[in-house]
mmCIF file of C-alpha atoms in Angstrom:
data_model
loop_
_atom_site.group_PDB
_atom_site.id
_atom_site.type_symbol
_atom_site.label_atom_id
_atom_site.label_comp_id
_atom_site.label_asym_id
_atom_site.label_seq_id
_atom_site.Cartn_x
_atom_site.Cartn_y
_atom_site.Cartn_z
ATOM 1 C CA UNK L 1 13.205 -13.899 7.150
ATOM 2 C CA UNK L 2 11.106 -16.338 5.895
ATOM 3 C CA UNK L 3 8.523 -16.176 2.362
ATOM 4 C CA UNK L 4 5.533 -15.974 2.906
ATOM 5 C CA UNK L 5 4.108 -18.339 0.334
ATOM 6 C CA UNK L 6 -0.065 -18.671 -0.384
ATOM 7 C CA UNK L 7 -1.362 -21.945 -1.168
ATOM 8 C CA UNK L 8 -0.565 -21.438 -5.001
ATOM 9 C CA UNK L 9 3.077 -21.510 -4.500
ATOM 10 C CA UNK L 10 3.112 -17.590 -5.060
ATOM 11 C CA UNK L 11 4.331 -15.270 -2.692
ATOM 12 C CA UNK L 12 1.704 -12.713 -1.044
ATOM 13 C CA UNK L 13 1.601 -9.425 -2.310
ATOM 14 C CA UNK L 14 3.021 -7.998 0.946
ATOM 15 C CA UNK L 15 5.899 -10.004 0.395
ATOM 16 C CA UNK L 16 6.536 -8.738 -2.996
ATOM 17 C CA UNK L 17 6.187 -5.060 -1.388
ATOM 18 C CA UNK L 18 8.955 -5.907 1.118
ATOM 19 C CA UNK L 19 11.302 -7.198 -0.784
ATOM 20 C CA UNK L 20 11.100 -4.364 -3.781
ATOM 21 C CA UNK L 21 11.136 -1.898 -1.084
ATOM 22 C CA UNK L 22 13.455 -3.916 0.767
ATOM 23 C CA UNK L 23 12.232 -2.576 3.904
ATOM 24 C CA UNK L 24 8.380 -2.978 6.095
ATOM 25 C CA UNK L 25 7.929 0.719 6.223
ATOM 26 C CA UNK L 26 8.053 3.247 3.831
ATOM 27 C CA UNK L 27 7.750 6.715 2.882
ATOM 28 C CA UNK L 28 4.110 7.606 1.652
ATOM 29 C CA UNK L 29 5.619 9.521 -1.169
ATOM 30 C CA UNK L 30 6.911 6.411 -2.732
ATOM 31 C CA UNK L 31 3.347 4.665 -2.665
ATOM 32 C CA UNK L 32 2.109 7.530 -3.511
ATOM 33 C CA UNK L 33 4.761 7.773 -6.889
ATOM 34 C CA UNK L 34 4.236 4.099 -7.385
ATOM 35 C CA UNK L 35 0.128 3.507 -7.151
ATOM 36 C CA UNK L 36 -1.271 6.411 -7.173
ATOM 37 C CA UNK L 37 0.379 8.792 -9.283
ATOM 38 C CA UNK L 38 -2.718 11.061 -10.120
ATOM 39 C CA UNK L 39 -2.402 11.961 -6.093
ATOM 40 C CA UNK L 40 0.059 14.908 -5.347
ATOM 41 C CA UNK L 41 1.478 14.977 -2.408
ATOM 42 C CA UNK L 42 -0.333 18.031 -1.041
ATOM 43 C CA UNK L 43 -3.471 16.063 -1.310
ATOM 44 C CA UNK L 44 -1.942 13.126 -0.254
ATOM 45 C CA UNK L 45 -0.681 14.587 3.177
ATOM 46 C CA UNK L 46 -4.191 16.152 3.890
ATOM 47 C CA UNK L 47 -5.694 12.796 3.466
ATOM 48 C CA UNK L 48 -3.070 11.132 5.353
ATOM 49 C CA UNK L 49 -3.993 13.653 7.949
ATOM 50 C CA UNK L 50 -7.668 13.324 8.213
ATOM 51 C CA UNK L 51 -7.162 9.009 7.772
ATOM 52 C CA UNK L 52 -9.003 9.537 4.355
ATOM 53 C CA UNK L 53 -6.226 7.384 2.463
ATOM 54 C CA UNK L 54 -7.172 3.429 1.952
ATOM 55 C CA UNK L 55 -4.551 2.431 4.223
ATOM 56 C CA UNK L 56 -2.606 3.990 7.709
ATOM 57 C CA UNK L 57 -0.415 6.584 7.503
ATOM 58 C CA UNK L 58 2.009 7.826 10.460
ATOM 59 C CA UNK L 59 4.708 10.032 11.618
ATOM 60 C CA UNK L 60 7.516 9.005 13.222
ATOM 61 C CA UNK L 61 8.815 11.933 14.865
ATOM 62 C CA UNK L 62 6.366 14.624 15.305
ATOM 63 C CA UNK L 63 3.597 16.666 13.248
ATOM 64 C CA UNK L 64 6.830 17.972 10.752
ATOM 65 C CA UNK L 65 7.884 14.532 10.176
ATOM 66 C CA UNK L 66 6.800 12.590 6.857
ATOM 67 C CA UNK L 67 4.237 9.980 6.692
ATOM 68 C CA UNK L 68 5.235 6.349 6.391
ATOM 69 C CA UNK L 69 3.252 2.976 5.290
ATOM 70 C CA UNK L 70 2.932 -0.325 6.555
ATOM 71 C CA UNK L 71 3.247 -2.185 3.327
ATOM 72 C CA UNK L 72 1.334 -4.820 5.087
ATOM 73 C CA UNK L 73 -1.361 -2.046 5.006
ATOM 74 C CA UNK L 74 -0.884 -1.238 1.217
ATOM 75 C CA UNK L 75 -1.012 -5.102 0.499
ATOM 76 C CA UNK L 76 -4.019 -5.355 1.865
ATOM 77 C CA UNK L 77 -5.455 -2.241 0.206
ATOM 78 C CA UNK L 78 -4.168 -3.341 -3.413
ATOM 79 C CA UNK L 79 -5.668 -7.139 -2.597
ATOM 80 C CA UNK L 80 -8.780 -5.634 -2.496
ATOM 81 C CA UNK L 81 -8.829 -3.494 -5.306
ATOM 82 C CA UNK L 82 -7.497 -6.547 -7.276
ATOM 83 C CA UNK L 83 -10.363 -9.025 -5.997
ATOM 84 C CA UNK L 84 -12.660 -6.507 -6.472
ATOM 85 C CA UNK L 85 -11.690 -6.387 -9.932
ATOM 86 C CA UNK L 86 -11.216 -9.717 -10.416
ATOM 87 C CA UNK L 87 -15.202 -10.220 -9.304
ATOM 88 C CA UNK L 88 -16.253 -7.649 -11.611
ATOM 89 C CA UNK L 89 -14.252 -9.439 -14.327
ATOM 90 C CA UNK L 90 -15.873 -12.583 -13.962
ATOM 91 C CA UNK L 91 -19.323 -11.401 -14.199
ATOM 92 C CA UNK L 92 -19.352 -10.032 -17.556
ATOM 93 C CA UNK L 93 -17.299 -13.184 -18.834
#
C-alpha cells in the first residue's frame, strides 16, 4: 500500500488515520473516544442514525450492528475543521 504524500512531502491526514488505526474502517465509538469526546455514544448513535454526524456512518450487518467510519470520511471532516481554523487564524494575525 502505497503513502499518500501531498505536495509538502507530508502525508494526508487520511493516511495518518489508517495507519494509527491500522485499518480503513472503524468503529464509530473509537472516533467518537478520539475527536469528540464530549459526544456519548447514545447521542452519537441517534445522530449516526438520522445522518446528523459530519461524516457517514454504517452498519454492517443489520439495524443491531455497530456503526463504522470511513476514515477517508473523518479525514475529510477534520481537514475542514482545520482549514477552517486555519482561515480564521489568519485573519486576526
Amino acid at each position: 500500500m502505497g503513502v499518500a504524500i501531498n505536495r509538502n512531502d507530508q502525508i494526508d491526514t487520511s493516511m495518518m488515520l489508517i495507519l494509527r488505526y491500522k485499518r480503513p474502517v472503524v468503529a464509530l465509538k473509537d472516533i467518537v473516544e478520539d475527536y469528540m469526546p464530549h459526544l456519548d455514544m447514545a447521542a452519537a448513535k441517534q445522530r449516526a442514525a438520522k445522518c446528523k454526524l459530519p461524516f457517514p456512518a454504517f452498519k454492517v450487518d443489520g439495524n443491531k450492528s455497530e456503526y463504522f467510519v470511513n476514515l477517508t470520511d473523518v479525514a475529510v471532516w477534520l481537514d475542514s475543521l482545520q482549514k477552517e481554523s486555519r482561515r480564521n487564524w489568519s485573519e486576526v494575525n
